[in-house]
Short mmCIF file of C-alpha atoms in Angstrom, two decimals:
data_model
loop_
_atom_site.label_atom_id
_atom_site.label_comp_id
_atom_site.label_asym_id
_atom_site.label_seq_id
_atom_site.Cartn_x
_atom_site.Cartn_y
_atom_site.Cartn_z
CA MET A 1 0.07 -0.03 0.04
CA LYS A 2 1.20 3.45 -0.86
CA LEU A 3 1.69 6.03 2.01
CA THR A 4 -0.89 8.36 0.46
CA GLN A 5 -3.62 5.82 1.01
CA LEU A 6 -2.26 4.70 4.39
CA ILE A 7 -2.49 8.25 5.97
CA ASN A 8 -5.83 9.11 4.64
CA GLY A 9 -7.81 10.80 7.56
CA LEU A 10 -4.64 11.19 9.62
CA LYS A 11 -4.05 14.67 11.17
CA LEU A 12 -0.45 15.46 10.97
CA GLN A 13 1.53 17.96 13.05
CA ASN A 14 4.21 18.36 10.51
CA SER A 15 4.66 18.60 6.80
CA ILE A 16 6.08 15.72 4.69
CA GLU A 17 7.93 15.67 1.37
CA GLU A 18 5.56 15.17 -1.66
CA ASP A 19 7.64 12.35 -3.03
CA LEU A 20 7.03 10.29 0.19
CA TYR A 21 3.42 9.81 -0.74
CA ASP A 22 4.48 7.04 -3.25
CA LEU A 23 6.43 5.15 -0.50
CA VAL A 24 5.29 1.52 -0.44
CA ILE A 25 4.38 0.28 2.99
CA GLN A 26 4.72 -3.39 3.89
CA GLY A 27 3.04 -3.40 7.21
CA LEU A 28 2.38 -1.86 10.57
CA ALA A 29 3.79 -2.42 14.05
CA ASP A 30 3.35 -0.81 17.46
CA SER A 31 6.22 -2.87 18.98
CA SER A 32 9.72 -2.55 17.78
CA GLN A 33 10.07 -6.36 18.18
CA GLU A 34 7.58 -6.88 15.47
CA VAL A 35 8.97 -4.49 12.96
CA GLU A 36 10.07 -5.93 9.62
CA GLU A 37 11.59 -4.37 6.47
CA GLY A 38 9.26 -1.69 5.07
CA PHE A 39 7.01 -1.44 7.99
CA VAL A 40 5.68 1.73 9.71
CA PHE A 41 6.37 1.81 13.37
CA ILE A 42 3.94 3.71 15.62
CA ALA A 43 5.51 4.80 18.90
CA ILE A 44 2.87 4.75 21.70
CA LYS A 45 3.48 5.95 25.22
CA GLY A 46 2.06 3.16 27.55
CA PHE A 47 1.58 3.02 31.22
CA LYS A 48 4.86 1.12 31.76
CA ASP A 49 7.01 1.91 28.73
CA ASP A 50 7.21 4.46 25.94
CA GLY A 51 7.42 3.38 22.32
CA HIS A 52 9.40 6.55 21.50
CA ASN A 53 12.21 4.91 23.39
CA HIS A 54 12.38 2.22 20.89
CA ILE A 55 12.44 4.11 17.69
CA SER A 56 16.12 3.42 16.99
CA HIS A 57 15.53 -0.37 17.52
CA ALA A 58 12.63 -0.19 15.10
CA ILE A 59 14.63 1.58 12.36
CA GLU A 60 17.47 -1.09 12.90
CA LYS A 61 14.92 -3.76 12.19
CA GLY A 62 13.83 -2.07 8.91
CA ALA A 63 11.13 0.46 9.59
CA SER A 64 10.82 2.87 6.65
CA LEU A 65 8.69 5.33 8.56
CA VAL A 66 7.92 6.28 12.09
CA VAL A 67 4.72 7.85 13.58
CA GLY A 68 4.78 9.35 17.10
CA GLU A 69 3.68 12.15 19.33
CA GLN A 70 6.98 13.67 20.28
CA HIS A 71 8.71 16.49 18.25
CA ILE A 72 11.72 14.56 16.72
CA GLU A 73 14.13 15.64 14.12
CA ASP A 74 17.09 14.06 12.20
CA LEU A 75 15.85 10.56 12.13
CA PRO A 76 17.31 8.46 9.24
CA VAL A 77 13.77 7.71 8.08
CA PRO A 78 10.73 10.00 7.68
CA TYR A 79 8.84 10.86 10.85
CA LEU A 80 5.18 11.78 11.11
CA GLN A 81 4.16 13.61 14.25
CA VAL A 82 0.52 13.29 15.45
CA ASP A 83 -1.35 14.55 18.46
CA ASN A 84 -2.48 11.18 19.62
CA ALA A 85 -0.55 8.05 18.43
CA ARG A 86 -3.19 5.58 19.67
CA ILE A 87 -5.87 7.24 17.47
CA ALA A 88 -3.35 7.32 14.57
CA LEU A 89 -2.79 3.63 14.99
CA GLY A 90 -6.45 3.05 14.58
CA ILE A 91 -6.78 5.05 11.43
CA LEU A 92 -3.58 3.55 9.92
CA ALA A 93 -4.80 0.08 10.78
CA LYS A 94 -8.20 0.59 9.29
CA ASN A 95 -6.71 1.92 6.10
CA PHE A 96 -4.09 -0.75 5.75
CA TYR A 97 -6.48 -3.57 6.09
CA GLY A 98 -9.25 -1.85 3.93
CA ASN A 99 -11.78 -0.94 6.58
CA PRO A 100 -13.04 -4.60 6.92
CA ALA A 101 -15.63 -3.48 9.60
CA SER A 102 -17.60 -1.79 6.92
CA GLN A 103 -18.29 -4.99 5.18
CA LYS A 104 -19.86 -6.65 8.29
CA LEU A 105 -22.69 -6.40 10.80
CA MET A 106 -20.92 -4.88 13.74
CA ILE A 107 -22.31 -5.28 17.21
CA GLY A 108 -20.58 -3.73 20.34
CA ILE A 109 -21.41 -4.68 23.93
CA THR A 110 -20.29 -2.67 26.94
CA GLY A 111 -21.14 -2.61 30.61
CA THR A 112 -19.78 -3.93 33.85
CA ASN A 113 -21.37 -7.33 34.02
CA GLY A 114 -22.97 -9.55 31.46
CA LYS A 115 -20.84 -8.63 28.30
CA THR A 116 -19.46 -12.18 27.67
CA THR A 117 -22.77 -14.06 28.25
CA THR A 118 -24.66 -11.68 26.18
CA SER A 119 -22.13 -11.75 23.39
CA TYR A 120 -22.32 -15.47 23.19
CA LEU A 121 -26.11 -15.44 23.28
CA VAL A 122 -26.07 -13.00 20.39
CA LYS A 123 -23.63 -15.22 18.50
CA HIS A 124 -25.82 -18.28 19.13
CA LEU A 125 -29.09 -16.40 17.88
CA LEU A 126 -27.38 -15.11 14.86
CA GLU A 127 -25.77 -18.36 13.78
CA GLN A 128 -28.95 -20.51 14.49
CA ASN A 129 -30.54 -18.15 11.99
CA GLY A 130 -28.11 -18.46 9.22
CA ILE A 131 -25.69 -15.50 10.14
CA SER A 132 -22.17 -16.56 10.56
CA CYS A 133 -20.58 -14.62 13.56
CA SER A 134 -17.15 -13.84 14.93
CA VAL A 135 -16.72 -13.09 18.62
CA MET A 136 -14.01 -10.86 20.23
CA GLY A 137 -13.83 -10.75 24.00
CA THR A 138 -12.61 -11.80 27.32
CA ILE A 139 -12.46 -15.56 27.07
CA LYS A 140 -11.13 -15.77 23.52
CA ASN A 141 -11.60 -14.54 19.96
CA ILE A 142 -13.58 -16.76 17.54
CA VAL A 143 -13.01 -15.95 13.82
CA ASN A 144 -14.20 -18.30 11.06
CA GLY A 145 -15.15 -20.88 13.59
CA SER A 146 -11.52 -21.06 15.07
CA SER A 147 -10.39 -19.92 18.52
CA ILE A 148 -7.64 -17.43 19.03
CA LYS A 149 -6.20 -16.60 22.41
CA SER A 150 -7.50 -13.23 23.75
CA ALA A 151 -4.99 -11.07 25.67
CA ASN A 152 -7.46 -8.38 26.39
CA THR A 153 -11.15 -8.05 26.45
CA THR A 154 -10.94 -5.54 23.59
CA PRO A 155 -7.76 -5.97 21.45
CA ASN A 156 -5.72 -3.05 20.36
CA SER A 157 -6.72 -1.37 17.11
CA LEU A 158 -4.00 -3.07 15.05
CA ILE A 159 -4.81 -6.54 16.47
CA LEU A 160 -8.52 -5.87 15.94
CA GLN A 161 -8.27 -4.63 12.32
CA LYS A 162 -6.12 -7.77 11.53
CA LEU A 163 -8.84 -9.92 13.06
CA LEU A 164 -11.55 -8.18 11.30
CA ALA A 165 -9.76 -8.60 7.93
CA LEU A 166 -9.15 -12.24 8.61
CA SER A 167 -12.90 -12.90 9.37
CA ASN A 168 -15.07 -14.29 6.61
CA ASP A 169 -18.05 -14.16 8.91
CA ASP A 170 -21.19 -12.10 8.15
CA ALA A 171 -21.17 -10.45 11.61
CA VAL A 172 -18.80 -9.52 14.55
CA VAL A 173 -19.84 -9.28 18.17
CA MET A 174 -17.40 -7.48 20.39
CA GLU A 175 -17.07 -6.91 24.08
CA VAL A 176 -15.86 -3.37 24.41
CA SER A 177 -14.23 -2.47 27.69
CA SER A 178 -13.86 0.83 29.28
CA HIS A 179 -10.10 0.52 29.11
CA GLY A 180 -10.41 -0.30 25.32
CA LEU A 181 -12.58 2.81 24.90
CA THR A 182 -10.45 5.27 26.59
CA GLN A 183 -7.31 3.96 24.91
CA HIS A 184 -9.02 4.38 21.42
CA ARG A 185 -8.75 0.59 20.54
CA ILE A 186 -12.03 0.73 18.37
CA GLU A 187 -10.74 3.87 16.53
CA GLY A 188 -12.02 3.73 12.98
CA ILE A 189 -14.93 1.30 13.74
CA GLU A 190 -18.62 2.08 13.29
CA PHE A 191 -21.29 -0.31 14.87
CA ASP A 192 -24.77 -1.22 13.59
CA VAL A 193 -25.89 -2.12 17.13
CA CYS A 194 -24.40 -0.98 20.58
CA LEU A 195 -25.55 -2.51 23.71
CA PHE A 196 -25.13 -1.23 27.49
CA THR A 197 -25.86 -3.97 30.06
CA ASN A 198 -25.25 -2.12 33.38
CA LEU A 199 -22.70 -0.20 35.34
CA HIS A 200 -21.46 -1.25 38.74
CA HIS A 201 -18.39 -0.57 41.03
CA GLU A 202 -15.43 -1.72 39.12
CA HIS A 203 -12.14 -0.32 37.73
CA LEU A 204 -12.21 2.80 39.88
CA ASP A 205 -8.54 2.38 40.38
CA TYR A 206 -8.19 3.29 36.69
CA HIS A 207 -11.17 5.57 36.12
CA GLY A 208 -11.17 7.32 39.45
CA SER A 209 -14.89 7.83 39.86
CA MET A 210 -18.19 6.24 38.69
CA ASP A 211 -18.96 9.42 36.65
CA SER A 212 -15.67 8.95 34.76
CA TYR A 213 -16.27 5.14 34.34
CA PHE A 214 -19.65 5.97 32.93
CA GLU A 215 -18.16 8.65 30.52
CA ALA A 216 -15.71 5.93 29.36
CA LYS A 217 -18.46 3.39 28.57
CA ALA A 218 -20.56 6.07 26.91
CA ILE A 219 -17.79 6.52 24.23
CA LEU A 220 -18.97 3.35 22.50
CA PHE A 221 -22.19 5.09 21.50
CA ASP A 222 -20.26 7.82 19.66
CA HIS A 223 -19.22 5.03 17.21
CA LEU A 224 -22.75 4.12 16.38
CA LYS A 225 -23.77 4.46 12.73
CA PRO A 226 -26.24 7.24 11.97
CA ASP A 227 -28.96 4.58 11.26
CA GLY A 228 -27.70 2.31 14.04
CA THR A 229 -29.63 1.04 17.17
CA ALA A 230 -28.63 1.52 20.82
CA ILE A 231 -30.01 -1.18 23.20
CA ILE A 232 -29.91 -0.06 26.73
CA ASN A 233 -30.97 -1.54 30.03
CA VAL A 234 -32.81 1.36 31.56
CA ASP A 235 -33.59 -0.43 34.86
CA ASP A 236 -29.98 0.35 35.59
CA GLU A 237 -29.56 3.92 36.94
CA TRP A 238 -26.62 4.53 34.62
CA GLY A 239 -28.47 2.95 31.66
CA GLY A 240 -31.28 5.46 32.31
CA LYS A 241 -28.88 8.28 32.10
CA LEU A 242 -27.35 6.96 28.86
CA ASP A 243 -30.75 6.59 27.48
CA ARG A 244 -31.70 10.28 27.98
CA LEU A 245 -28.37 11.47 26.65
CA LEU A 246 -28.75 9.39 23.46
CA LEU A 247 -32.38 10.44 22.80
CA GLU A 248 -31.30 14.03 23.20
CA LYS A 249 -28.73 13.40 20.44
CA GLY A 250 -31.41 11.88 18.21
CA LYS A 251 -30.17 8.33 18.42
CA ASN A 252 -32.41 5.33 17.66
CA VAL A 253 -32.71 3.78 21.17
CA CYS A 254 -34.33 0.41 22.05
CA SER A 255 -34.70 0.58 25.93
CA ILE A 256 -35.35 -2.57 27.77
CA GLY A 257 -36.57 -3.04 31.38
CA GLN A 258 -39.49 -2.57 33.68
CA LEU A 259 -39.81 1.15 33.39
CA LYS A 260 -43.18 2.27 31.92
CA ASN A 261 -41.62 3.91 28.87
CA SER A 262 -39.27 1.05 27.93
CA ARG A 263 -39.66 0.06 24.27
CA LEU A 264 -39.45 -3.58 25.31
CA ARG A 265 -41.20 -3.49 28.81
CA VAL A 266 -40.83 -6.39 31.18
CA GLN A 267 -44.27 -7.17 32.63
CA SER A 268 -42.95 -9.82 35.03
CA PHE A 269 -40.07 -12.13 35.98
CA ASP A 270 -40.65 -15.70 36.94
CA MET A 271 -37.44 -16.89 38.70
CA GLU A 272 -38.59 -20.37 39.21
CA HIS A 273 -38.94 -21.10 35.51
CA SER A 274 -36.23 -18.64 34.38
CA THR A 275 -38.75 -16.59 32.25
CA LEU A 276 -39.79 -13.09 31.69
CA ARG A 277 -42.96 -11.72 30.08
CA LEU A 278 -43.01 -8.71 27.88
CA ASP A 279 -45.74 -6.18 27.82
CA ASP A 280 -46.57 -6.07 24.22
CA ALA A 281 -49.51 -6.52 21.74
CA GLU A 282 -48.78 -10.33 21.53
CA GLU A 283 -47.87 -12.36 24.56
CA THR A 284 -44.12 -12.75 24.45
CA LEU A 285 -42.45 -15.08 26.94
CA ILE A 286 -38.66 -15.30 26.87
CA GLN A 287 -37.18 -18.34 28.59
CA SER A 288 -33.56 -18.01 29.60
CA PRO A 289 -31.53 -21.18 29.54
CA MET A 290 -29.54 -19.86 32.57
CA ALA A 291 -30.70 -19.23 36.12
CA GLY A 292 -30.78 -15.78 37.82
CA ILE A 293 -32.42 -12.46 37.10
CA HIS A 294 -29.09 -11.21 35.64
CA ASN A 295 -29.25 -13.84 32.99
CA LEU A 296 -32.88 -12.88 32.24
CA TYR A 297 -31.58 -9.42 31.47
CA ASN A 298 -28.80 -10.89 29.42
CA SER A 299 -31.33 -12.81 27.41
CA LEU A 300 -33.50 -9.88 26.88
CA MET A 301 -30.56 -7.75 25.53
CA ALA A 302 -29.76 -10.65 23.13
CA TYR A 303 -33.46 -10.95 22.11
CA ALA A 304 -33.51 -7.15 21.39
CA THR A 305 -30.31 -7.40 19.40
CA ALA A 306 -31.66 -10.25 17.25
CA LEU A 307 -34.86 -8.39 16.62
CA SER A 308 -33.01 -5.20 15.64
CA VAL A 309 -31.02 -7.05 12.88
CA GLY A 310 -34.19 -8.52 11.42
CA ILE A 311 -34.50 -12.06 12.81
CA GLU A 312 -38.03 -13.27 13.08
CA LYS A 313 -39.46 -13.03 16.71
CA ASN A 314 -40.53 -16.64 16.97
CA SER A 315 -37.38 -17.93 15.72
CA ILE A 316 -35.55 -16.01 18.26
CA LEU A 317 -37.78 -17.33 21.11
CA SER A 318 -37.26 -20.91 20.02
CA THR A 319 -33.50 -20.75 19.53
CA ILE A 320 -32.60 -18.91 22.76
CA ARG A 321 -33.87 -21.98 24.79
CA ASN A 322 -31.13 -24.24 23.37
CA PHE A 323 -28.17 -21.83 24.27
CA PRO A 324 -25.41 -24.09 25.62
CA GLY A 325 -23.89 -21.62 28.04
CA VAL A 326 -20.55 -19.98 28.36
CA GLU A 327 -17.22 -21.22 29.85
CA GLY A 328 -16.53 -19.93 33.22
CA ARG A 329 -20.01 -18.36 33.62
CA PHE A 330 -22.13 -20.10 36.21
CA GLU A 331 -20.65 -23.59 35.15
CA THR A 332 -22.30 -26.25 37.01
CA SER A 333 -20.92 -29.67 38.53
CA LYS A 334 -22.35 -32.24 40.77
CA THR A 335 -20.40 -34.07 43.34
CA GLN A 336 -20.77 -37.71 44.23
CA SER A 337 -22.32 -36.57 47.56
CA GLY A 338 -25.00 -34.58 45.64
CA ALA A 339 -23.60 -31.06 46.31
CA ILE A 340 -23.74 -28.47 43.58
CA VAL A 341 -20.40 -26.70 42.60
CA ILE A 342 -20.41 -23.52 40.56
CA VAL A 343 -17.50 -21.89 38.79
CA ASP A 344 -18.12 -18.15 37.77
CA TYR A 345 -16.17 -15.21 36.73
CA ALA A 346 -18.09 -12.89 39.15
CA HIS A 347 -15.58 -10.37 40.44
CA THR A 348 -17.67 -7.25 41.21
CA PRO A 349 -20.10 -6.73 44.19
CA ASP A 350 -23.03 -6.86 41.92
CA ALA A 351 -22.08 -9.98 40.09
CA VAL A 352 -21.18 -11.76 43.39
CA TYR A 353 -24.59 -10.76 44.82
CA HIS A 354 -26.44 -12.24 41.72
CA CYS A 355 -24.34 -15.38 41.66
CA LEU A 356 -25.06 -16.08 45.43
CA THR A 357 -28.66 -15.11 45.23
CA THR A 358 -29.14 -17.21 42.27
CA ALA A 359 -27.88 -20.35 44.27
CA LYS A 360 -30.23 -19.44 47.05
CA GLU A 361 -33.26 -19.04 44.74
CA ALA A 362 -32.27 -22.39 43.24
CA GLY A 363 -32.79 -23.98 46.62
CA ALA A 364 -29.41 -24.34 48.12
CA ASN A 365 -29.46 -25.69 51.61
CA ARG A 366 -26.16 -24.22 52.48
CA ILE A 367 -23.71 -22.00 50.43
CA THR A 368 -19.99 -22.00 50.60
CA HIS A 369 -18.54 -19.13 48.78
CA ILE A 370 -14.79 -19.20 47.69
CA PHE A 371 -13.32 -15.93 46.41
CA GLY A 372 -10.34 -13.63 46.62
CA PHE A 373 -8.99 -10.23 45.50
CA ARG A 374 -6.42 -9.23 42.92
CA GLY A 375 -3.27 -7.50 44.14
CA ASP A 376 -2.64 -4.08 42.77
CA ARG A 377 -6.27 -3.71 41.64
CA ASP A 378 -9.31 -1.83 42.56
CA SER A 379 -9.41 -2.11 46.36
CA SER A 380 -12.52 0.12 46.81
CA LYS A 381 -14.86 -2.72 46.01
CA ARG A 382 -13.49 -5.23 48.57
CA ARG A 383 -15.50 -4.16 51.54
CA GLU A 384 -18.70 -4.42 49.70
CA MET A 385 -17.87 -7.86 48.42
CA ILE A 386 -17.05 -9.07 51.91
CA GLU A 387 -20.33 -7.64 53.27
CA ILE A 388 -22.32 -9.19 50.68
CA THR A 389 -20.89 -12.72 51.05
CA SER A 390 -21.10 -12.57 54.85
CA LYS A 391 -24.81 -11.82 54.63
CA ILE A 392 -25.76 -14.40 51.90
CA SER A 393 -23.26 -17.23 52.44
CA ASP A 394 -23.52 -19.91 55.07
CA ARG A 395 -19.69 -19.99 55.00
CA TYR A 396 -17.12 -18.33 52.82
CA ILE A 397 -13.38 -18.86 52.27
CA ILE A 398 -11.14 -15.97 51.20
CA THR A 399 -8.31 -17.37 48.97
CA THR A 400 -5.60 -16.28 46.45
CA ASP A 401 -6.77 -14.76 43.24
CA ASP A 402 -3.97 -13.11 41.23
CA LEU A 403 -1.36 -11.59 43.64
CA ASN A 404 0.43 -9.55 40.98
CA SER A 405 3.18 -7.83 42.78
CA VAL A 406 1.69 -8.17 46.21
CA PRO A 407 3.52 -10.89 48.47
CA ALA A 408 1.37 -13.71 49.66
CA GLU A 409 1.80 -12.93 53.40
CA GLU A 410 0.89 -9.14 52.80
CA MET A 411 -2.27 -10.33 51.06
CA ARG A 412 -3.04 -12.77 53.84
CA SER A 413 -2.66 -9.91 56.38
CA LEU A 414 -4.96 -7.70 54.28
CA TYR A 415 -7.67 -10.51 54.04
CA SER A 416 -7.48 -10.88 57.77
CA GLU A 417 -7.99 -7.10 58.34
CA LEU A 418 -10.77 -6.83 55.91
CA ASN A 419 -12.60 -9.83 57.28
CA ASP A 420 -12.19 -8.62 60.86
CA ARG A 421 -13.76 -5.21 59.96
CA TYR A 422 -16.32 -6.09 57.35
CA GLY A 423 -17.02 -9.89 57.57
CA ASN A 424 -18.15 -12.32 60.32
CA GLU A 425 -17.45 -15.50 62.06
CA LYS A 426 -18.73 -17.50 58.96
CA GLY A 427 -15.46 -16.58 57.04
CA PHE A 428 -11.90 -17.85 57.20
CA ILE A 429 -8.75 -17.57 55.03
CA GLN A 430 -7.06 -20.35 53.10
CA MET A 431 -4.42 -18.91 50.72
CA ASP A 432 -4.10 -22.15 48.58
CA ARG A 433 -7.09 -21.83 46.13
CA THR A 434 -7.09 -25.54 45.36
CA LYS A 435 -7.10 -26.51 49.05
CA ALA A 436 -10.01 -24.11 49.59
CA ILE A 437 -12.04 -25.75 46.88
CA LYS A 438 -11.13 -29.14 48.23
CA ASP A 439 -12.16 -28.29 51.75
CA ALA A 440 -15.59 -26.83 50.62
CA ILE A 441 -16.33 -29.83 48.40
CA ASP A 442 -15.33 -32.41 51.03
CA SER A 443 -17.39 -30.78 53.67
CA SER A 444 -20.57 -30.39 51.43
CA SER A 445 -23.37 -32.82 51.24
CA GLU A 446 -26.56 -33.21 49.17
CA GLY A 447 -28.44 -29.97 48.62
CA ASP A 448 -25.28 -27.77 49.46
CA TRP A 449 -23.81 -25.47 47.01
CA VAL A 450 -20.18 -24.41 46.55
CA VAL A 451 -19.83 -21.29 44.64
CA ILE A 452 -16.25 -20.35 43.32
CA THR A 453 -16.02 -16.74 41.90
CA GLY A 454 -13.54 -14.47 40.46
CA LYS A 455 -11.47 -16.59 37.97
CA GLY A 456 -14.05 -18.23 35.79
CA HIS A 457 -12.30 -19.42 32.55
CA GLU A 458 -8.92 -17.97 33.61
CA LYS A 459 -5.93 -20.13 34.23
CA TYR A 460 -4.07 -19.88 37.67
CA SER A 461 -1.14 -17.39 37.73
CA HIS A 462 0.30 -19.27 40.95
CA GLN A 463 1.15 -22.85 41.71
CA PHE A 464 -0.93 -24.57 44.34
CA GLU A 465 -0.91 -28.02 46.23
CA ILE A 466 -3.25 -29.77 43.80
CA PRO A 467 -1.47 -29.55 40.27
CA THR A 468 -4.43 -28.15 38.36
CA GLU A 469 -4.45 -24.97 36.30
CA SER A 470 -7.96 -23.49 36.68
CA ASP A 471 -11.06 -23.56 39.10
CA LYS A 472 -12.80 -25.90 36.57
CA GLU A 473 -9.87 -28.37 36.58
CA THR A 474 -9.72 -28.32 40.27
CA VAL A 475 -13.45 -29.01 40.52
CA ASN A 476 -13.25 -31.93 37.93
CA PHE A 477 -10.24 -33.27 40.02
CA MET A 478 -12.36 -33.41 43.03
CA VAL A 479 -15.60 -34.48 41.37
CA LYS A 480 -13.92 -37.17 39.06
CA PRO A 481 -10.56 -37.99 40.75
CA PRO A 482 -8.09 -39.66 38.46
CA LYS A 483 -8.13 -43.51 38.43
CA ALA A 484 -5.23 -45.33 40.07
CA ASP A 485 -2.84 -47.16 37.76
#
């Protein structure tokens, strides 16, 4: 591709020689390690490192042009200065890969909880109705039916455009994180449908306040096509605020919830049968394949999405019932003693509340909750999570999640302090996560539930006594122990 095509739409802070416009570009890289001959290197200032410090290395590896934010002179290759290198990366990647999003049905989902489950529900509904679908999100990226490891909920714009160009699917469903939005990872993409699930206490170590967190999430809807549809859960306080803002801007909004003016208004929820009834001209009963009111909302969001892209109502209602579920989202196992074991990704106060409440509503005799906190992460949600589990659980075990840079003994001391202040006598600490799971399962009997939250599909980042790599593996090891030789 020639440079003149590549930089279309890019705002430059400096002028370039006219003969450079015919420079042929072979590829793009935002890491000097990935530069090859004839590549453009985009220098991005990160949180731990600054790409501008690696320009020399990129040139040594064959970069024929460099893009960055700093004022730099006397480089041996041309240099383009931009105001924001992350935005520039999105524009360059979009141009280099031929704007692949423009050829697909693009669906973006944001919110604190429910993004993954809703995205897989939407994928299921689309594919069951003849629309092939890629998914990009927390667990993994699925493109053309193949799984690709996911490093972030929302890939950076260069990886994202590569994946979009690789996809031969008709539609793409994306989980869009607040980090991805503030870091311009979806720069250059317009969406046909944008969803807002809810907003709860999370990532305040990054955003600083709930208002800033909301503003970050709302960025997604700036990427909605002029004729696109916003689907908003207005039963959520922040969803109601977003609904009003979008209507003031003249956007097409499909509000869902129990509020009187909701476009898809819920008349009633039936928790026993996992169904909800809509208040519309015809009787519409949506049956969720998953327990819990939060999953009824997820199912309604997916139903609204499928309707908005033209799938026939009765087909949606019939196909939503056979949804197989999502890895690490309320995955259920049964022990030989008859106890139920749940593995769930819940890691916010609201998600933990719904997870434990769902177990209670399902008839759990006794609930043992296993969870932990991540070192160097949002500490402001910890008190509420302990208060919730101490009220709902019959017993809870605080254990290791990801320590990150925090020493284990320091985390144990923090756990003890938090539990003394906000917990009760039902809780205790077991830093070995696998032993915590083993103890809970061993001491449970028929009708008891063991609820393990926080990791879901994720692999362990630490070694424990039982040589397993995830909560699911540990549960399987306990439920189906290996046969002796």
